[in-house]
XYZ file of C-alpha atoms in Angstrom:
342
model
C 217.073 -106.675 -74.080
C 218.615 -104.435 -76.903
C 216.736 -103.242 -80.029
C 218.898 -102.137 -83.265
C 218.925 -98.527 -83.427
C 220.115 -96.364 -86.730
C 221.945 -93.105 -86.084
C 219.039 -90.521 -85.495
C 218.744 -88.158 -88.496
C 219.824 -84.213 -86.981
C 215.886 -83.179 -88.205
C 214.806 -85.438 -85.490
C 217.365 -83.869 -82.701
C 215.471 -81.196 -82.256
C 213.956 -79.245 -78.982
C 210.519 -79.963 -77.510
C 208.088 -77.590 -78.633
C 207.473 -75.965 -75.111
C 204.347 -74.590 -75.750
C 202.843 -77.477 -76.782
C 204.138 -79.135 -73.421
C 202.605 -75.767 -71.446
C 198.946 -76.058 -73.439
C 199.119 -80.465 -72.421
C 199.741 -78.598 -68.784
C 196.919 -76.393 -68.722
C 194.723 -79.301 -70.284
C 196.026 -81.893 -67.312
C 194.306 -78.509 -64.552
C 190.868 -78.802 -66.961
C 191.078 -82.235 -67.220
C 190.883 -82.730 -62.924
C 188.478 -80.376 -62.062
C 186.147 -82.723 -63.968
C 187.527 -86.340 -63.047
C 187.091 -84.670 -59.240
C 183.526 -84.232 -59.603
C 182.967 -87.933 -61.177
C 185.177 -89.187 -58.247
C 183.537 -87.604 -56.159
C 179.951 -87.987 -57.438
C 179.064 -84.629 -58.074
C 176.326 -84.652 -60.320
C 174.438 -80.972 -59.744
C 176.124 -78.838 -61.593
C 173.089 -76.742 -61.475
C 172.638 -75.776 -58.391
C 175.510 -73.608 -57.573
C 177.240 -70.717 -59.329
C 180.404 -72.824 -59.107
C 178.806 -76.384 -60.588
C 177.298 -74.406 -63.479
C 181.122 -72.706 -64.496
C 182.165 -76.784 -64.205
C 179.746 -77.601 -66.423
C 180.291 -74.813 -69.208
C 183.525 -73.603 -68.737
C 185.745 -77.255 -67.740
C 183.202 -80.416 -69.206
C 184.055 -81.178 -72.688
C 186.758 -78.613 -72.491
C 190.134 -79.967 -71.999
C 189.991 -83.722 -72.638
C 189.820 -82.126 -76.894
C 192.944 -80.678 -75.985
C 194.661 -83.809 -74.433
C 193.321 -85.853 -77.335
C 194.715 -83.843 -80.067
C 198.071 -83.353 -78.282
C 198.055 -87.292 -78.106
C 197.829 -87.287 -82.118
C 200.335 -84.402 -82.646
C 202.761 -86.382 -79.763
C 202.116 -89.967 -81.938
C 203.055 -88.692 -85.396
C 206.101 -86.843 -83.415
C 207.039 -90.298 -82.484
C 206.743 -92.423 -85.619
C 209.090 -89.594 -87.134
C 211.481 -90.237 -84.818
C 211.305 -94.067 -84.307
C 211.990 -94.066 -88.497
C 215.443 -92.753 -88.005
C 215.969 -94.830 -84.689
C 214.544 -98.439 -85.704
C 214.028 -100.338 -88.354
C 210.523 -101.800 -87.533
C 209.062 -98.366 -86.223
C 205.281 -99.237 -86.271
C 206.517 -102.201 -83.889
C 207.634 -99.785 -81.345
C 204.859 -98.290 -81.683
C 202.662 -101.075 -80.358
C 204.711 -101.972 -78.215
C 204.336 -97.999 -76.752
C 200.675 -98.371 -77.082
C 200.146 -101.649 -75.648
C 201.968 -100.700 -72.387
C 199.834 -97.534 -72.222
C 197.003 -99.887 -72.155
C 198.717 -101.539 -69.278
C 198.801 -98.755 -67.350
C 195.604 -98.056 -67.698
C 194.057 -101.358 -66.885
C 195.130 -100.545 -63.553
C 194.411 -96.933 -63.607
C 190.326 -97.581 -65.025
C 189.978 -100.034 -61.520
C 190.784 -96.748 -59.959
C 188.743 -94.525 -61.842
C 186.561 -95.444 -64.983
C 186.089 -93.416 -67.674
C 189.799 -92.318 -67.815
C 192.073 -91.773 -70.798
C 194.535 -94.302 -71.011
C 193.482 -97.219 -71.569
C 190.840 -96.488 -74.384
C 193.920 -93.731 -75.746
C 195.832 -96.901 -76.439
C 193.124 -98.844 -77.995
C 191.809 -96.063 -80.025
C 195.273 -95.238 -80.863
C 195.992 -98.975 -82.011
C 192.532 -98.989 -84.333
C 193.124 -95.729 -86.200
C 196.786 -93.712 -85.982
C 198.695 -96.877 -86.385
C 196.248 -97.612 -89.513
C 196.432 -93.859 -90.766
C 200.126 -93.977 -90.385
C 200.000 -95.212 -94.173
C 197.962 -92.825 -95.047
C 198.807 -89.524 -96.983
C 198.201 -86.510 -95.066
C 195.236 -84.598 -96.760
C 193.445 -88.690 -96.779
C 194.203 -88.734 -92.432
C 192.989 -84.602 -92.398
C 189.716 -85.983 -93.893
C 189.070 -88.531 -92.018
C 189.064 -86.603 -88.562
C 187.166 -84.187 -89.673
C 184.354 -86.606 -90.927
C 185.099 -88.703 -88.098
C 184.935 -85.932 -85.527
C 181.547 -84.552 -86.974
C 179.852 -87.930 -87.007
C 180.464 -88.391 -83.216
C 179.549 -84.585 -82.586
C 175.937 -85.596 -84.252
C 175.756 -89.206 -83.754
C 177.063 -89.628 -80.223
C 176.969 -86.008 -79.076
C 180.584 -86.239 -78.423
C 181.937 -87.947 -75.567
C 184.953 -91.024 -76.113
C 184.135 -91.428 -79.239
C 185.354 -87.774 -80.789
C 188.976 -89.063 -79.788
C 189.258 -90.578 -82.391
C 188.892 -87.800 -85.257
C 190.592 -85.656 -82.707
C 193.600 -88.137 -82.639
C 193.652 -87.838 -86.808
C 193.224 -84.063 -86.978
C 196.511 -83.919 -84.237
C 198.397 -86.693 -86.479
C 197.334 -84.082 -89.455
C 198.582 -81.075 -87.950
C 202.023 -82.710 -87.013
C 202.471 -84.268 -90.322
C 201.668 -81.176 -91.991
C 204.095 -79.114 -90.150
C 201.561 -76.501 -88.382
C 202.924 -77.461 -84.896
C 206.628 -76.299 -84.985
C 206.676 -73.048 -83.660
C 203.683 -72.840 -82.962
C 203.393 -70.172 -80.970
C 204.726 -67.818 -83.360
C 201.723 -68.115 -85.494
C 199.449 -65.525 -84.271
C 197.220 -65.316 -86.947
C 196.231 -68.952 -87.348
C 196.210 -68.972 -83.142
C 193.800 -65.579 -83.215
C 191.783 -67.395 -86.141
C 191.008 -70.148 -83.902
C 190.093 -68.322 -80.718
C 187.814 -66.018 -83.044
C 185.968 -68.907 -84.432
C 185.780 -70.868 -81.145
C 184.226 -67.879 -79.308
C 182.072 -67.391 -82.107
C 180.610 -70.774 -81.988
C 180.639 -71.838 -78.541
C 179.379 -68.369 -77.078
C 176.161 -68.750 -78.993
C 175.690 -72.505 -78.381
C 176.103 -72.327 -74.804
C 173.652 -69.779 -74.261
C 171.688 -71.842 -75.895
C 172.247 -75.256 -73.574
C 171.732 -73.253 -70.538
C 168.399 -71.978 -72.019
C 167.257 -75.560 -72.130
C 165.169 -76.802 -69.235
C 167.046 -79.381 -67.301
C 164.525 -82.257 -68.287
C 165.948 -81.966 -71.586
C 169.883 -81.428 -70.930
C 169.230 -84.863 -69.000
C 167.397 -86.450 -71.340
C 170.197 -86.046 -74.075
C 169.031 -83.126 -75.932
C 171.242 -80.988 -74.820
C 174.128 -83.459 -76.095
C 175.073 -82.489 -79.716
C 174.642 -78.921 -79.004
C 177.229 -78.795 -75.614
C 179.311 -81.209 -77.389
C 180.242 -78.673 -80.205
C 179.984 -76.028 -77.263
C 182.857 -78.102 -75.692
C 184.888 -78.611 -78.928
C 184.354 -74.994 -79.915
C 185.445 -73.768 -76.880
C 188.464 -76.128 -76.812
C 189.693 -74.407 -80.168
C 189.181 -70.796 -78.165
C 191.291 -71.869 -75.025
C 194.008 -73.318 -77.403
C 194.256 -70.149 -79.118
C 194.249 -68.195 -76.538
C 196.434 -69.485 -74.215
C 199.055 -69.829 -77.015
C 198.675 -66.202 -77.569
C 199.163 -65.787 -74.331
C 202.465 -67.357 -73.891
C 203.695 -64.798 -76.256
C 203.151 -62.241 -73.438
C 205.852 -61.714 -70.722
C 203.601 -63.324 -68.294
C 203.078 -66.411 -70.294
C 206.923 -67.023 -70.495
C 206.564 -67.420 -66.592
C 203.429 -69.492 -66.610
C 205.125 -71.807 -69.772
C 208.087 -72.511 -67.369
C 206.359 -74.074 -65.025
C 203.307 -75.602 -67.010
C 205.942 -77.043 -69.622
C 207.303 -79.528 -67.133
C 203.746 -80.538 -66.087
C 202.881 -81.188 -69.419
C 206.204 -82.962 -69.816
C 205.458 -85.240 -66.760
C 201.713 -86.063 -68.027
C 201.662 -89.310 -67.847
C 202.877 -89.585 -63.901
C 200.517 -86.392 -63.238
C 197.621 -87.785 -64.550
C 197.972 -90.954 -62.554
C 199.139 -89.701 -59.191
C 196.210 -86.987 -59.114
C 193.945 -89.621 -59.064
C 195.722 -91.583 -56.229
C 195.310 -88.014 -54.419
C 192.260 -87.393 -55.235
C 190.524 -90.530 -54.068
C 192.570 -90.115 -50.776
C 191.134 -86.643 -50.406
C 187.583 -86.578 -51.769
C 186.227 -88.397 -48.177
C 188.342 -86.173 -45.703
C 186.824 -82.654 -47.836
C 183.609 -84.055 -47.951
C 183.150 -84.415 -51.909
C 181.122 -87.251 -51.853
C 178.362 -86.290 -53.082
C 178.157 -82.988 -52.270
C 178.018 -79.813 -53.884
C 180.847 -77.699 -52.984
C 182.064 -77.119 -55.785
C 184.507 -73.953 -54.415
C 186.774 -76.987 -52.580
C 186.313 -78.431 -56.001
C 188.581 -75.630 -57.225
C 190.722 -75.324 -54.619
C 191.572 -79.273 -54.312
C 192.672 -78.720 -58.159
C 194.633 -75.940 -57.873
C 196.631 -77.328 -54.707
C 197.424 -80.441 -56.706
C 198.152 -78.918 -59.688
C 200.150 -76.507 -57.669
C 202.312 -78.877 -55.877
C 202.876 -81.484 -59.032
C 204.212 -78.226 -61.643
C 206.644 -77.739 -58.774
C 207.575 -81.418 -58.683
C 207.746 -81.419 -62.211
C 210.414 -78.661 -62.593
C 212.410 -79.904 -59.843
C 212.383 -83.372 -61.272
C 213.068 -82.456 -64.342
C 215.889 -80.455 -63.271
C 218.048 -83.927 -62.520
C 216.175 -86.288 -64.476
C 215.266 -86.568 -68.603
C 211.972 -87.943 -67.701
C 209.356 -88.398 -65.193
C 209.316 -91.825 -63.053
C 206.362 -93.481 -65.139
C 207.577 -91.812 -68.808
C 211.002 -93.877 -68.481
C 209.214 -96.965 -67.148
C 207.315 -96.137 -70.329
C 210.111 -95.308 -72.648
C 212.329 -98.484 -71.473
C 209.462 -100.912 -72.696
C 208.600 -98.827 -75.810
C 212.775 -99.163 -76.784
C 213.118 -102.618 -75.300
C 215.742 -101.350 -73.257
C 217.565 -99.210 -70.368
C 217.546 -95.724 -71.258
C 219.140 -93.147 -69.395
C 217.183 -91.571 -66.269
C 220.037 -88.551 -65.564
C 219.336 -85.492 -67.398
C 221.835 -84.604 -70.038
C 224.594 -82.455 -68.620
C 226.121 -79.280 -70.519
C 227.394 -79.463 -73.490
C 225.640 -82.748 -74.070
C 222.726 -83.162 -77.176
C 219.595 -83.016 -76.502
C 217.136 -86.253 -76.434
C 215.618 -87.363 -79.793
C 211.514 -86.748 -79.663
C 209.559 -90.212 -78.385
């Protein structure tokens, strides 16, 4: 197998953008605490203390995060499969397609995840909006996100105007360095606070009848998105601090490694949920704690992995069918350049 490859232009030889791998971290923690509770069945969030911070502090949260890193991560790509290939939007199928294959797999396991509809969204609007100019794409997901904020009341169907508005933000050149932007990353935890504080009282005020009945969907659906914006601003304030640098280190390779991460902490999830006693319960505390011992053990896998290898296992499995070919496993020694982005 061997695909024709053009030097890579020096642009595209550039360094991961670290924070952006530590904030796809902290959105892989989010992300479990919720697919543990729909594994496990756990549909009361409000009857304990700990269901109700599930409900308005991790649903709706984090999987905004994920799907705008996927855009951001996609137009990343297509810049760097132009100077690599001449048919770049055919490796980019080809990416996306065996994405869906892994998820076809992984949605026997546990419906409702990510992959598989990230690939087919992903094939129905960024490869289309690929041709687009970036202002047209910027539109787009923002009419695209509001109609399935009032139309659908969120759910899958905002990842798609979250996918543009990533693909907009990369193509526009807001995410490199983006953590030394503090004024655009206070501006957006300033008006995420100030829009999901208010909306969240107001879901909670809602008698449960009416949260279940749908009402309550539009109004914690911009409570989710809103809050999304905060935590993204905040956290990449945060890595600014001294304290951040630590946490970036080891949520960086996490982030790096999502793709294994997210599939593996399924596979430990549904061996654990019976043995805790998740099914169906509402202990929400061992909730917590099952996601913070998993997260715990795979940012230390990560950074040891990472440490010999240039990728994790299922990110070169994905990367050798993306190129079409056997790329290196062994992580670049000293001295050596770094690996192109995609």
């Amino acid at each position: 197998m061997s695909l024709s490859l053009s030097p890579s232009r020096p642009s595209l030889r550039r360094a991961r953008v670290q924070a952006l791998d530590a904030l796809r971290g902290l959105a892989l923690g989010g992300i479990l605490v919720v697919n543990i509770t729909q594994l496990a069945q756990m549909y009361r969030y409000d009857a304990t203390v700990s269901g109700l911070i599930v409900d308005v502090g991790f649903h709706q949260r984090f999987f905004p995060i994920f799907s705008f890193l996927f855009g951001i991560g996609f137009a990343l790509f297509l810049e760097s499969a132009r100077g690599r290939a001449r048919r770049p939007r055919l490796v980019l199928v080809r990416r996306l397609v065996i994405l869906a294959g892994f998820g076809i797999p992984h949605h026997l396991a546990q419906p409702g995840e990510a992959l598989l509809p990230y690939a087919l969204f992903g094939i129905l609007f960024l490869l289309p909006a690929s041709y687009l100019p970036c202002t047209a794409v910027l539109v787009l997901g923002a009419v695209g996100s509001a109609a399935a904020l009032v139309v659908a009341g969120g759910g899958v169907l905002l990842v798609p105007g979250l996918f543009l508005l990533g693909m907009a933000a990369a193509r526009s050149g807001l995410v490199r360095d983006v953590e030394r932007r503090p004024g655009m990353l206070t501006g957006l935890l300033v008006a995420g606070l100030a829009i999901a504080v208010p909306l969240t009282i107001w879901y909670l005020t809602m008698p449960l009848r009416e949260r279940f009945a749908g009402y309550g969907g539009p109004v914690a659906a911009v409570a989710g998105l809103s809050a999304a914006m905060a935590y993204t601003g905040g956290f990449l304030l945060w890595l600014r601090t001294r304290a951040g640098a630590v946490a970036c280190r080891a949520l960086a390779p996490l982030g790096r490694m999502a793709l294994t991460n997210y599939v593996v902490a399924t596979a430990l999830v549904l061996l654990l949920i019976g043995p805790l006693g998740l099914v169906g319960s509402e202990s929400y505390g061992v909730v917590f704690a099952l996601a913070a011992a998993v997260i715990a053990a795979q940012a230390g896998f990560s950074v040891w992995w990472l440490g010999r290898f240039r990728y994790g296992p299922l990110e070169w499995l994905w990367r050798c069918g993306t190129w079409w070919q056997a790329v290196p496993l062994r992580a670049p020694g000293p001295g050596e350049p770094p690996e192109p982005v995609g």
